[in-house]
Coordinates of C-alpha atoms in Angstrom, one line a residue:
M10 CA -62.3 -34.4 61.5
K11 CA -65.2 -32.7 63.3
T12 CA -68.1 -31.5 61.3
T13 CA -67.6 -27.9 62.5
V14 CA -64.0 -27.7 61.4
R15 CA -64.8 -29.4 58.1
C16 CA -67.5 -26.7 57.4
L17 CA -65.1 -23.9 58.3
L18 CA -62.5 -25.2 55.8
C19 CA -65.1 -25.4 53.1
V20 CA -66.3 -21.9 53.7
L21 CA -62.6 -20.6 53.6
C22 CA -61.9 -22.4 50.3
A23 CA -65.0 -21.0 48.8
A24 CA -64.1 -17.5 49.9
M25 CA -60.6 -17.8 48.3
I26 CA -62.1 -19.1 45.0
I27 CA -64.5 -16.2 44.9
A28 CA -61.7 -13.7 45.7
L29 CA -59.3 -14.9 42.9
P30 CA -60.7 -12.7 40.1
F31 CA -60.3 -9.7 42.3
V32 CA -56.7 -10.5 43.3
I33 CA -55.2 -11.7 39.9
P34 CA -55.8 -9.2 37.1
S35 CA -57.3 -10.3 33.8
P36 CA -55.1 -10.4 30.6
D37 CA -56.6 -7.1 29.5
M38 CA -55.7 -5.6 32.8
L39 CA -52.1 -7.0 32.5
D40 CA -51.8 -5.4 29.0
E41 CA -53.0 -2.0 30.3
V42 CA -50.4 -2.2 33.1
K43 CA -47.7 -3.3 30.6
W44 CA -48.2 -0.5 28.1
S45 CA -48.4 2.0 30.9
I46 CA -45.1 0.9 32.2
L47 CA -43.5 1.0 28.7
D48 CA -44.8 4.6 28.2
E49 CA -43.2 5.6 31.5
I50 CA -39.9 3.9 30.5
E51 CA -39.9 5.7 27.1
E52 CA -40.5 9.1 28.7
T53 CA -37.7 8.7 31.2
E54 CA -35.3 6.8 28.9
E55 CA -32.7 9.5 28.6
T56 CA -32.7 10.1 32.4
D57 CA -32.4 6.4 33.1
Q58 CA -29.5 6.1 30.6
D59 CA -27.6 9.0 32.2
E60 CA -28.2 7.5 35.7
E61 CA -27.1 4.0 34.4
S62 CA -24.0 5.6 32.8
D63 CA -23.1 7.3 36.1
L64 CA -23.7 4.1 38.0
L65 CA -21.5 2.1 35.6
S66 CA -18.8 4.7 35.8
F67 CA -18.9 4.5 39.6
L68 CA -19.0 0.7 39.7
F69 CA -16.6 0.0 36.7
P70 CA -14.3 3.1 36.2
A71 CA -11.6 1.0 34.4
A72 CA -14.1 -0.3 31.8
H73 CA -15.4 3.2 31.2
A74 CA -11.9 4.5 30.8
D75 CA -11.1 1.8 28.2
E76 CA -14.2 2.7 26.2
L77 CA -13.2 6.3 26.1
L78 CA -9.6 5.3 25.1
I79 CA -10.9 3.3 22.2
E80 CA -13.0 6.2 21.0
E81 CA -10.0 8.5 21.2
E82 CA -7.8 6.1 19.3
E83 CA -10.4 5.9 16.5
I84 CA -10.6 9.7 16.3
I85 CA -6.8 9.9 16.2
E86 CA -6.7 7.2 13.5
D87 CA -9.2 9.0 11.4
A88 CA -7.3 12.3 11.8
E89 CA -4.2 10.6 10.4
E90 CA -5.8 9.5 7.2
K91 CA -4.0 11.1 4.4
A92 CA -5.7 13.8 2.3
P93 CA -5.9 13.0 -1.4
L94 CA -3.1 14.4 -3.5
T95 CA -3.8 17.5 -5.7
E96 CA -4.6 16.1 -9.1
G97 CA -4.8 18.0 -12.4
V98 CA -3.1 21.2 -11.1
Y99 CA 0.6 20.5 -11.8
T100 CA 2.0 18.3 -14.6
L101 CA 5.4 17.7 -16.1
P102 CA 6.6 17.3 -19.7
M103 CA 6.6 13.7 -20.8
D104 CA 10.2 14.0 -22.0
E105 CA 13.7 14.2 -20.6
T106 CA 13.1 17.7 -19.1
V107 CA 14.5 17.9 -15.6
P108 CA 11.5 18.4 -13.1
P109 CA 11.4 20.8 -10.2
A110 CA 13.7 20.1 -7.3
P111 CA 12.1 18.5 -4.2
D112 CA 11.4 20.8 -1.2
P113 CA 14.0 19.9 1.5
A114 CA 11.3 20.8 4.1
C115 CA 9.1 18.0 2.8
F116 CA 11.6 15.2 3.5
T117 CA 10.9 13.2 6.7
E118 CA 12.8 10.4 8.5
N119 CA 10.9 7.8 6.5
G120 CA 10.0 9.6 3.2
Y121 CA 8.7 12.7 1.5
E122 CA 5.3 14.3 1.1
D123 CA 3.9 17.4 -0.7
E124 CA 0.6 18.0 -2.5
T125 CA 1.7 16.0 -5.5
I126 CA 3.7 13.0 -4.2
R127 CA 3.8 10.8 -1.1
V128 CA 6.7 8.5 -0.4
R129 CA 7.2 6.1 2.5
I130 CA 10.1 3.7 3.0
E131 CA 10.1 0.8 5.4
H132 CA 12.4 -2.2 6.1
F133 CA 11.3 -5.7 6.7
E134 CA 13.0 -9.0 7.7
R135 CA 11.8 -12.2 6.1
D136 CA 13.2 -15.1 4.1
E137 CA 16.4 -14.6 6.2
S138 CA 16.8 -11.4 4.2
R139 CA 16.2 -7.7 4.6
Y140 CA 13.7 -6.0 2.2
H141 CA 13.9 -2.2 1.6
T142 CA 10.4 -1.3 0.5
V143 CA 9.1 2.1 -0.8
W144 CA 5.5 3.0 -1.3
I145 CA 5.0 5.8 -3.8
E146 CA 1.8 7.7 -4.7
I147 CA 1.7 10.5 -7.3
A148 CA -0.9 13.0 -8.5
D149 CA 0.0 12.8 -12.2
A150 CA 1.5 10.1 -14.4
S151 CA 4.1 12.6 -15.7
Q152 CA 5.8 12.2 -12.3
F153 CA 6.8 8.7 -13.1
R154 CA 10.1 9.3 -14.8
T155 CA 13.3 7.7 -16.1
A156 CA 16.7 9.1 -16.9
V157 CA 19.7 7.9 -18.8
S158 CA 23.3 8.5 -17.7
G159 CA 24.6 9.7 -21.1
R160 CA 27.7 8.5 -22.9
N161 CA 29.3 7.1 -19.7
N162 CA 27.6 5.2 -16.9
A163 CA 27.0 7.0 -13.7
K164 CA 26.1 6.2 -10.1
V165 CA 22.4 6.1 -9.1
T166 CA 23.1 8.9 -6.6
T167 CA 24.6 11.1 -9.3
M168 CA 21.7 10.6 -11.7
A169 CA 19.1 11.1 -8.9
E170 CA 20.6 14.4 -7.9
K171 CA 21.0 15.6 -11.5
N172 CA 17.4 14.9 -12.3
N173 CA 15.9 16.2 -9.0
A174 CA 14.5 12.8 -8.0
V175 CA 12.5 12.5 -4.8
I176 CA 13.1 8.8 -4.9
A177 CA 15.1 6.8 -7.4
M178 CA 16.2 3.2 -8.1
N179 CA 18.2 1.3 -10.7
G180 CA 16.7 0.5 -14.0
D181 CA 17.6 -2.5 -16.2
Y182 CA 21.1 -1.4 -17.1
F183 CA 20.2 -1.7 -20.8
K184 CA 23.6 -0.6 -22.0
D185 CA 25.0 -3.8 -20.7
N186 CA 22.7 -5.6 -23.2
E187 CA 23.0 -3.6 -26.3
S188 CA 24.1 -6.6 -28.3
A189 CA 20.8 -8.2 -27.4
K190 CA 18.9 -5.4 -29.2
T191 CA 16.4 -5.2 -26.4
F192 CA 13.2 -3.1 -26.5
E193 CA 14.0 0.0 -24.5
Y194 CA 12.2 3.4 -24.3
R195 CA 13.0 6.2 -21.9
M196 CA 10.5 9.1 -21.6
G197 CA 9.2 8.5 -25.1
K198 CA 12.7 8.2 -26.7
K199 CA 13.7 4.8 -28.2
Y200 CA 17.0 3.3 -27.2
N201 CA 18.4 0.1 -28.8
K202 CA 16.9 -1.3 -32.0
G203 CA 15.3 -4.4 -30.5
K204 CA 11.8 -5.7 -30.9
G205 CA 10.2 -8.4 -28.7
N206 CA 12.8 -10.5 -27.0
K207 CA 12.5 -14.3 -27.4
L208 CA 14.1 -14.9 -24.0
R209 CA 13.0 -12.1 -21.7
D210 CA 9.8 -10.3 -20.6
T211 CA 9.2 -6.7 -21.4
L212 CA 7.5 -4.1 -19.2
I213 CA 5.8 -1.1 -20.8
I214 CA 4.6 2.0 -18.9
D215 CA 2.0 4.2 -20.8
D216 CA 1.1 7.8 -20.5
K217 CA -1.4 7.1 -17.7
G218 CA 1.3 5.5 -15.6
D219 CA -0.1 2.0 -16.1
F220 CA 2.0 -1.2 -16.5
H221 CA 1.7 -3.6 -19.4
I222 CA 3.5 -7.0 -19.6
F223 CA 4.7 -8.6 -22.8
T224 CA 6.1 -12.0 -22.1
A225 CA 9.1 -13.5 -23.8
G226 CA 8.4 -14.1 -27.5
S227 CA 5.5 -11.6 -27.7
K228 CA 5.6 -8.4 -29.6
P229 CA 5.8 -5.2 -27.5
E230 CA 6.2 -3.2 -30.7
D231 CA 2.5 -3.9 -31.3
F232 CA 1.5 -2.0 -28.1
E233 CA -1.4 0.2 -29.1
G234 CA -1.3 2.8 -26.3
T235 CA 1.0 5.7 -25.8
L236 CA 4.3 4.2 -24.8
V237 CA 6.5 6.3 -22.5
N238 CA 8.9 3.8 -20.9
A239 CA 9.9 0.2 -21.7
F240 CA 12.3 -2.2 -20.1
T241 CA 13.6 -5.6 -21.2
F242 CA 14.8 -7.6 -18.2
G243 CA 12.3 -9.4 -16.1
P244 CA 10.9 -11.8 -15.5
V245 CA 7.4 -10.6 -14.7
L246 CA 6.7 -11.5 -11.1
V247 CA 3.1 -10.6 -10.7
N248 CA 0.4 -10.2 -13.3
E249 CA -3.2 -9.4 -12.8
G250 CA -2.7 -9.7 -9.0
E251 CA -1.3 -13.3 -9.1
T252 CA 2.3 -14.5 -9.0
V253 CA 3.7 -15.8 -12.3
P254 CA 5.7 -19.1 -12.4
I255 CA 9.3 -18.3 -13.0
P256 CA 10.8 -20.2 -16.1
K257 CA 13.6 -22.4 -14.8
D258 CA 15.8 -21.4 -17.7
Y259 CA 15.2 -17.6 -17.3
K260 CA 18.4 -15.6 -17.0
Y261 CA 19.8 -13.9 -13.9
S262 CA 19.9 -17.0 -11.6
P263 CA 16.1 -17.4 -11.0
N264 CA 16.6 -20.0 -8.2
G265 CA 19.6 -18.5 -6.6
H266 CA 19.6 -16.5 -3.4
E267 CA 20.6 -13.1 -4.8
A268 CA 20.4 -9.4 -4.1
R269 CA 17.4 -8.2 -6.2
S270 CA 15.3 -5.3 -7.2
A271 CA 11.8 -5.0 -8.4
I272 CA 9.1 -2.4 -9.2
G273 CA 5.3 -2.9 -8.9
Q274 CA 2.0 -1.1 -9.5
T275 CA -0.5 -1.5 -6.7
G276 CA -3.2 0.9 -8.0
H277 CA -3.9 4.0 -10.0
L278 CA -0.7 6.1 -9.8
Q279 CA 0.5 3.9 -6.8
Y280 CA 3.7 2.0 -6.9
V281 CA 6.3 0.2 -4.9
F282 CA 10.1 -0.1 -5.1
V283 CA 11.8 -3.1 -3.5
V284 CA 15.5 -3.9 -3.0
V285 CA 16.5 -7.1 -1.2
E286 CA 20.0 -7.2 0.4
R287 CA 22.5 -10.0 0.1
K288 CA 25.2 -9.7 2.7
A289 CA 26.2 -11.1 6.0
G290 CA 23.0 -11.8 7.9
S291 CA 20.8 -11.3 4.7
K292 CA 21.2 -14.1 2.2
G293 CA 19.1 -12.8 -0.6
V294 CA 16.1 -14.3 -2.3
T295 CA 15.0 -16.3 -5.3
M296 CA 12.8 -14.7 -7.9
A297 CA 9.8 -16.8 -6.7
Q298 CA 10.3 -15.4 -3.2
L299 CA 10.4 -11.9 -4.5
G300 CA 7.3 -12.5 -6.5
E301 CA 5.4 -13.7 -3.5
Y302 CA 6.5 -10.7 -1.5
M303 CA 5.4 -8.3 -4.3
K304 CA 2.0 -10.0 -4.4
E305 CA 1.6 -9.6 -0.6
L306 CA 2.3 -5.9 -1.0
G307 CA -0.8 -5.7 -3.2
C308 CA 0.9 -5.4 -6.6
V309 CA -1.4 -5.8 -9.6
T310 CA 1.8 -6.0 -11.7
A311 CA 5.4 -6.5 -10.6
Y312 CA 8.5 -6.8 -12.6
N313 CA 12.1 -7.9 -11.7
L314 CA 14.9 -5.5 -12.5
D315 CA 18.7 -5.8 -12.4
G316 CA 20.0 -7.2 -9.2
G317 CA 23.4 -7.8 -7.5
N318 CA 25.4 -4.6 -6.9
T319 CA 23.1 -2.9 -9.5
A320 CA 20.2 -3.0 -7.1
Q321 CA 19.9 0.3 -5.3
I322 CA 17.4 2.8 -3.9
V323 CA 18.3 6.4 -3.2
I324 CA 16.2 9.0 -1.3
N325 CA 17.5 12.4 -0.1
G326 CA 21.1 11.1 -0.4
Q327 CA 20.5 8.0 1.6
E328 CA 21.4 4.8 -0.2
Y329 CA 20.0 1.3 0.2
F330 CA 22.0 -1.4 -1.6
G331 CA 21.3 -4.8 -2.7
D332 CA 24.8 -6.1 -2.4
T333 CA 27.0 -4.2 0.0
T334 CA 29.9 -6.7 -0.4
A335 CA 30.8 -4.9 -3.7
D336 CA 31.1 -1.3 -4.6
A337 CA 28.1 0.6 -5.9
R338 CA 27.8 0.0 -9.6
S339 CA 27.8 2.8 -12.2
Q340 CA 24.8 2.3 -14.4
S341 CA 23.1 3.4 -17.5
D342 CA 19.7 4.4 -16.2
I343 CA 17.4 5.0 -13.3
I344 CA 13.6 5.0 -12.6
Y345 CA 12.5 7.8 -10.4
F346 CA 9.6 9.9 -9.1
A347 CA 9.5 13.7 -9.0
T348 CA 7.5 16.4 -7.4
A349 CA 5.3 18.4 -9.8
V350 CA 5.1 21.5 -7.6
P351 CA 7.0 24.4 -9.2
E352 CA 9.7 25.7 -7.0
D353 CA 8.2 29.2 -7.1
A354 CA 4.8 27.8 -6.0
R355 CA 5.8 26.3 -2.7
K356 CA 4.0 27.1 0.4
E357 CA 5.9 29.2 3.0

């Protein structure tokens, strides 16, 4: 390489090295520029977001529509949340007094609702069987009621109508077991002369509407609360939120596939009725299967009641049977829920 060219290259390199500090900013200068840019972004953030939203709406209209749809669905879902029932305003006597009649306008296709009671009935297929399931929520414990047929047995529909039931189901048919001297109370009145049964579990409902279990051989007569209703049938299916093993020698065909009925408490003044069919296309269930179902419904406590053609739910004249292969059975008692709104206090 010629000396002249070599000198020119050296001069050019030197010039570039000298110019670098002026072309590439120092770290301090970079920081100043960075914070200046961030300030400008903050000042124009809202405008930029609007422009970005408009651009996204233009580029991706379907995605934007989906986002709005989700928001609308959430709003609708929130709007459908049920208002709390009116507690402490209306109560009923804790005796065999007939409560107010339900308001016909409050019945719906799937239940009933007024300011003191909410009822919803659904039907599920599982275990090769059909489950009729009713959720009940009441404002006052006095709306949890029972009724006795009198000297002669009567149909569930008849007792439900006579006692102005919003929703009713069979009890434990205690008159069929009078010789067993079972422990039975209805609305504070004692029936039968029995104490704790050595072979069957007892369910007690107190004046707060809460369930209490006394297993076979225990002493329900030692219950320390205010006893309103008591049943001796069973077995207990769920206790303290867990299924209970069914004794293999318990009565009422524990391992057979039968039409069955059960009642459960899911929370404070919240309950479920369940009747399982046994007929063509619905083979019925074992007690263990029924217990598992009651647990899945969220029952804290669940108790088996009389089954077969005794098992029955009635709402607004509509009947749901456990065993439709036989005639509806006349019975001694029902469990039912009532409205507490006086008939003269109904809203127009």
